[in-house]
Amino acid sequence: MTAIQTVRLDRSWWGRHGGTATVWSLRALLVVALLVVWELTAERWFDITFTSRPSDIWTRLVQWHQDGTLWSNTWITVQEVVYGFLLGAAAGALTGFVLASARALYQVLDPFIMALYAIPKVALAPLFIVWFGIGMSMKVLLAAATVFFLVFLNTAAGVREVDRGLIDAVRLMGGGRREIMVKVVVPSSMTGLLTGLKVAIPYALIGAVIGELVASNRGLGYLINDAAAQFDTAGVFATLVVLSVIAALLNLVVGLLDRRASRWKPLGEER
């Protein structure tokens, strides 16, 4: 028998990461160009009362950083977003797996679930205030309710689209319901689940910030309200920048989970 030898490709750093570095460089260049154009044209083409400018936004961020306003309110919102995201994602994924596996039950409940999903989540905020008060729990549950349906629908779609041929093959080999669920349904539906998680990240932020906008005296939503009431456009934009950073970091975490969960797929199927 001929031994198989593996040949290690000795590629340079640029050969391994050149494409990624180029993409990130172009992204950074685009952001810098937009900021420079905005800064130079703010007073000439736009009224800075309504659009502010990057230098004023940076000044506001530095000011909030120095007096502690930024970090104390950011920490409150981050907790609400993370707790709401985890709670809604866990409930949505579990419910999606269970209901989509029971097809008859899913068909019965589907119109009711879609009716609940169609309700604007901002309309739930006053009701959640009545039920849970104006504390952190209200914002967490509002974010969770927003995340739940997105994760549920994508997970259920992933479960329902599992290749029936794979299920039949496991049954022919003597596998039971547990083996089918663990070895076929869960891995095959992971794409739908991860898609739901990615889509739900900004909605977790939306749910938490809506709760803060409606009733709160702390958090990034409160900062937006307070800045807008004082016509502090720089403060509003500064808060939006912080929210964008939080969303980007959460997307990065989900992206890392996506790559780890996709290792089992053939190379041609990886996204």
PDB file of N, CA, C and O in Angstrom, residues 166-204:
ATOM      1  N   LEU A 166     -31.751  11.929   4.043  1.00  0.00           N
ATOM      2  CA  LEU A 166     -30.857  11.676   5.160  1.00  0.00           C
ATOM      3  C   LEU A 166     -31.589  11.029   6.325  1.00  0.00           C
ATOM      4  O   LEU A 166     -31.060  10.110   6.979  1.00  0.00           O
ATOM      5  N   ILE A 167     -32.809  11.487   6.584  1.00  0.00           N
ATOM      6  CA  ILE A 167     -33.596  10.899   7.673  1.00  0.00           C
ATOM      7  C   ILE A 167     -33.907   9.432   7.377  1.00  0.00           C
ATOM      8  O   ILE A 167     -33.771   8.557   8.241  1.00  0.00           O
ATOM      9  N   ASP A 168     -34.302   9.150   6.139  1.00  0.00           N
ATOM     10  CA  ASP A 168     -34.602   7.768   5.766  1.00  0.00           C
ATOM     11  C   ASP A 168     -33.346   6.892   5.853  1.00  0.00           C
ATOM     12  O   ASP A 168     -33.427   5.718   6.241  1.00  0.00           O
ATOM     13  N   ALA A 169     -32.199   7.446   5.500  1.00  0.00           N
ATOM     14  CA  ALA A 169     -30.959   6.672   5.562  1.00  0.00           C
ATOM     15  C   ALA A 169     -30.626   6.300   7.001  1.00  0.00           C
ATOM     16  O   ALA A 169     -30.208   5.159   7.279  1.00  0.00           O
ATOM     17  N   VAL A 170     -30.809   7.233   7.927  1.00  0.00           N
ATOM     18  CA  VAL A 170     -30.539   6.935   9.336  1.00  0.00           C
ATOM     19  C   VAL A 170     -31.514   5.882   9.851  1.00  0.00           C
ATOM     20  O   VAL A 170     -31.140   4.980  10.611  1.00  0.00           O
ATOM     21  N   ARG A 171     -32.771   5.956   9.427  1.00  0.00           N
ATOM     22  CA  ARG A 171     -33.750   4.956   9.851  1.00  0.00           C
ATOM     23  C   ARG A 171     -33.398   3.567   9.310  1.00  0.00           C
ATOM     24  O   ARG A 171     -33.540   2.562  10.003  1.00  0.00           O
ATOM     25  N   LEU A 172     -32.925   3.515   8.064  1.00  0.00           N
ATOM     26  CA  LEU A 172     -32.530   2.217   7.487  1.00  0.00           C
ATOM     27  C   LEU A 172     -31.362   1.608   8.241  1.00  0.00           C
ATOM     28  O   LEU A 172     -31.223   0.376   8.298  1.00  0.00           O
ATOM     29  N   MET A 173     -30.523   2.445   8.819  1.00  0.00           N
ATOM     30  CA  MET A 173     -29.385   1.944   9.580  1.00  0.00           C
ATOM     31  C   MET A 173     -29.733   1.657  11.029  1.00  0.00           C
ATOM     32  O   MET A 173     -28.863   1.389  11.847  1.00  0.00           O
ATOM     33  N   GLY A 174     -31.029   1.746  11.351  1.00  0.00           N
ATOM     34  CA  GLY A 174     -31.481   1.404  12.692  1.00  0.00           C
ATOM     35  C   GLY A 174     -31.521   2.558  13.667  1.00  0.00           C
ATOM     36  O   GLY A 174     -31.697   2.345  14.876  1.00  0.00           O
ATOM     37  N   GLY A 175     -31.360   3.769  13.188  1.00  0.00           N
ATOM     38  CA  GLY A 175     -31.388   4.922  14.081  1.00  0.00           C
ATOM     39  C   GLY A 175     -32.798   5.274  14.525  1.00  0.00           C
ATOM     40  O   GLY A 175     -33.757   5.142  13.764  1.00  0.00           O
ATOM     41  N   GLY A 176     -32.902   5.715  15.764  1.00  0.00           N
ATOM     42  CA  GLY A 176     -34.197   6.118  16.308  1.00  0.00           C
ATOM     43  C   GLY A 176     -34.386   7.620  16.213  1.00  0.00           C
ATOM     44  O   GLY A 176     -33.630   8.341  15.556  1.00  0.00           O
ATOM     45  N   ARG A 177     -35.407   8.120  16.908  1.00  0.00           N
ATOM     46  CA  ARG A 177     -35.723   9.548  16.862  1.00  0.00           C
ATOM     47  C   ARG A 177     -34.574  10.387  17.422  1.00  0.00           C
ATOM     48  O   ARG A 177     -34.288  11.472  16.924  1.00  0.00           O
ATOM     49  N   ARG A 178     -33.927   9.867  18.452  1.00  0.00           N
ATOM     50  CA  ARG A 178     -32.832  10.622  19.065  1.00  0.00           C
ATOM     51  C   ARG A 178     -31.673  10.777  18.084  1.00  0.00           C
ATOM     52  O   ARG A 178     -31.110  11.869  17.935  1.00  0.00           O
ATOM     53  N   GLU A 179     -31.293   9.680  17.418  1.00  0.00           N
ATOM     54  CA  GLU A 179     -30.196   9.747  16.450  1.00  0.00           C
ATOM     55  C   GLU A 179     -30.549  10.665  15.275  1.00  0.00           C
ATOM     56  O   GLU A 179     -29.704  11.416  14.782  1.00  0.00           O
ATOM     57  N   ILE A 180     -31.808  10.592  14.826  1.00  0.00           N
ATOM     58  CA  ILE A 180     -32.233  11.462  13.722  1.00  0.00           C
ATOM     59  C   ILE A 180     -32.144  12.934  14.126  1.00  0.00           C
ATOM     60  O   ILE A 180     -31.663  13.782  13.362  1.00  0.00           O
ATOM     61  N   MET A 181     -32.584  13.230  15.343  1.00  0.00           N
ATOM     62  CA  MET A 181     -32.575  14.609  15.795  1.00  0.00           C
ATOM     63  C   MET A 181     -31.147  15.129  15.981  1.00  0.00           C
ATOM     64  O   MET A 181     -30.811  16.235  15.530  1.00  0.00           O
ATOM     65  N   VAL A 182     -30.296  14.316  16.637  1.00  0.00           N
ATOM     66  CA  VAL A 182     -28.948  14.772  16.970  1.00  0.00           C
ATOM     67  C   VAL A 182     -28.027  14.782  15.758  1.00  0.00           C
ATOM     68  O   VAL A 182     -27.227  15.710  15.570  1.00  0.00           O
ATOM     69  N   LYS A 183     -28.129  13.754  14.909  1.00  0.00           N
ATOM     70  CA  LYS A 183     -27.168  13.594  13.817  1.00  0.00           C
ATOM     71  C   LYS A 183     -27.639  14.152  12.473  1.00  0.00           C
ATOM     72  O   LYS A 183     -26.817  14.319  11.568  1.00  0.00           O
ATOM     73  N   VAL A 184     -28.931  14.423  12.350  1.00  0.00           N
ATOM     74  CA  VAL A 184     -29.426  14.914  11.061  1.00  0.00           C
ATOM     75  C   VAL A 184     -30.114  16.269  11.209  1.00  0.00           C
ATOM     76  O   VAL A 184     -29.713  17.257  10.575  1.00  0.00           O
ATOM     77  N   VAL A 185     -31.150  16.327  12.024  1.00  0.00           N
ATOM     78  CA  VAL A 185     -31.986  17.531  12.084  1.00  0.00           C
ATOM     79  C   VAL A 185     -31.213  18.728  12.626  1.00  0.00           C
ATOM     80  O   VAL A 185     -31.210  19.810  12.020  1.00  0.00           O
ATOM     81  N   VAL A 186     -30.558  18.549  13.767  1.00  0.00           N
ATOM     82  CA  VAL A 186     -29.845  19.675  14.384  1.00  0.00           C
ATOM     83  C   VAL A 186     -28.729  20.211  13.481  1.00  0.00           C
ATOM     84  O   VAL A 186     -28.677  21.418  13.199  1.00  0.00           O
ATOM     85  N   PRO A 187     -27.803  19.372  12.970  1.00  0.00           N
ATOM     86  CA  PRO A 187     -26.759  19.917  12.086  1.00  0.00           C
ATOM     87  C   PRO A 187     -27.310  20.538  10.799  1.00  0.00           C
ATOM     88  O   PRO A 187     -26.840  21.601  10.358  1.00  0.00           O
ATOM     89  N   SER A 188     -28.309  19.889  10.201  1.00  0.00           N
ATOM     90  CA  SER A 188     -28.835  20.383   8.929  1.00  0.00           C
ATOM     91  C   SER A 188     -29.595  21.700   9.081  1.00  0.00           C
ATOM     92  O   SER A 188     -29.629  22.512   8.161  1.00  0.00           O
ATOM     93  N   SER A 189     -30.212  21.902  10.235  1.00  0.00           N
ATOM     94  CA  SER A 189     -30.988  23.128  10.450  1.00  0.00           C
ATOM     95  C   SER A 189     -30.160  24.238  11.080  1.00  0.00           C
ATOM     96  O   SER A 189     -30.689  25.318  11.349  1.00  0.00           O
ATOM     97  N   MET A 190     -28.869  23.987  11.308  1.00  0.00           N
ATOM     98  CA  MET A 190     -28.026  24.990  11.958  1.00  0.00           C
ATOM     99  C   MET A 190     -27.916  26.257  11.127  1.00  0.00           C
ATOM    100  O   MET A 190     -27.809  27.363  11.663  1.00  0.00           O
ATOM    101  N   THR A 191     -27.944  26.120   9.804  1.00  0.00           N
ATOM    102  CA  THR A 191     -27.872  27.304   8.949  1.00  0.00           C
ATOM    103  C   THR A 191     -29.050  28.244   9.201  1.00  0.00           C
ATOM    104  O   THR A 191     -28.891  29.460   9.306  1.00  0.00           O
ATOM    105  N   GLY A 192     -30.259  27.678   9.306  1.00  0.00           N
ATOM    106  CA  GLY A 192     -31.429  28.493   9.594  1.00  0.00           C
ATOM    107  C   GLY A 192     -31.337  29.156  10.952  1.00  0.00           C
ATOM    108  O   GLY A 192     -31.682  30.338  11.109  1.00  0.00           O
ATOM    109  N   LEU A 193     -30.858  28.417  11.951  1.00  0.00           N
ATOM    110  CA  LEU A 193     -30.725  28.978  13.289  1.00  0.00           C
ATOM    111  C   LEU A 193     -29.741  30.143  13.300  1.00  0.00           C
ATOM    112  O   LEU A 193     -30.027  31.211  13.852  1.00  0.00           O
ATOM    113  N   LEU A 194     -28.574  29.947  12.679  1.00  0.00           N
ATOM    114  CA  LEU A 194     -27.563  31.002  12.668  1.00  0.00           C
ATOM    115  C   LEU A 194     -28.026  32.219  11.869  1.00  0.00           C
ATOM    116  O   LEU A 194     -27.709  33.356  12.222  1.00  0.00           O
ATOM    117  N   THR A 195     -28.781  31.976  10.801  1.00  0.00           N
ATOM    118  CA  THR A 195     -29.356  33.105  10.059  1.00  0.00           C
ATOM    119  C   THR A 195     -30.305  33.897  10.941  1.00  0.00           C
ATOM    120  O   THR A 195     -30.294  35.135  10.951  1.00  0.00           O
ATOM    121  N   GLY A 196     -31.132  33.172  11.707  1.00  0.00           N
ATOM    122  CA  GLY A 196     -32.032  33.853  12.632  1.00  0.00           C
ATOM    123  C   GLY A 196     -31.286  34.657  13.679  1.00  0.00           C
ATOM    124  O   GLY A 196     -31.696  35.777  14.014  1.00  0.00           O
ATOM    125  N   LEU A 197     -30.186  34.116  14.192  1.00  0.00           N
ATOM    126  CA  LEU A 197     -29.397  34.836  15.190  1.00  0.00           C
ATOM    127  C   LEU A 197     -28.810  36.115  14.601  1.00  0.00           C
ATOM    128  O   LEU A 197     -28.826  37.178  15.235  1.00  0.00           O
ATOM    129  N   LYS A 198     -28.283  36.020  13.376  1.00  0.00           N
ATOM    130  CA  LYS A 198     -27.704  37.204  12.742  1.00  0.00           C
ATOM    131  C   LYS A 198     -28.759  38.279  12.500  1.00  0.00           C
ATOM    132  O   LYS A 198     -28.537  39.468  12.758  1.00  0.00           O
ATOM    133  N   VAL A 199     -29.901  37.848  11.992  1.00  0.00           N
ATOM    134  CA  VAL A 199     -30.969  38.813  11.697  1.00  0.00           C
ATOM    135  C   VAL A 199     -31.505  39.437  12.988  1.00  0.00           C
ATOM    136  O   VAL A 199     -31.895  40.617  13.006  1.00  0.00           O
ATOM    137  N   ALA A 200     -31.491  38.673  14.077  1.00  0.00           N
ATOM    138  CA  ALA A 200     -32.109  39.129  15.314  1.00  0.00           C
ATOM    139  C   ALA A 200     -31.251  40.114  16.094  1.00  0.00           C
ATOM    140  O   ALA A 200     -31.772  40.831  16.953  1.00  0.00           O
ATOM    141  N   ILE A 201     -29.947  40.177  15.810  1.00  0.00           N
ATOM    142  CA  ILE A 201     -29.065  41.039  16.593  1.00  0.00           C
ATOM    143  C   ILE A 201     -29.519  42.498  16.585  1.00  0.00           C
ATOM    144  O   ILE A 201     -29.699  43.109  17.651  1.00  0.00           O
ATOM    145  N   PRO A 202     -29.718  43.121  15.428  1.00  0.00           N
ATOM    146  CA  PRO A 202     -30.174  44.523  15.470  1.00  0.00           C
ATOM    147  C   PRO A 202     -31.551  44.681  16.098  1.00  0.00           C
ATOM    148  O   PRO A 202     -31.840  45.724  16.700  1.00  0.00           O
ATOM    149  N   TYR A 203     -32.384  43.651  15.994  1.00  0.00           N
ATOM    150  CA  TYR A 203     -33.715  43.754  16.586  1.00  0.00           C
ATOM    151  C   TYR A 203     -33.671  43.655  18.105  1.00  0.00           C
ATOM    152  O   TYR A 203     -34.554  44.192  18.787  1.00  0.00           O
ATOM    153  N   ALA A 204     -32.668  42.967  18.646  1.00  0.00           N
ATOM    154  CA  ALA A 204     -32.477  42.977  20.096  1.00  0.00           C
ATOM    155  C   ALA A 204     -32.141  44.390  20.560  1.00  0.00           C
ATOM    156  O   ALA A 204     -32.650  44.871  21.585  1.00  0.00           O
TER     157      ALA A 204
END
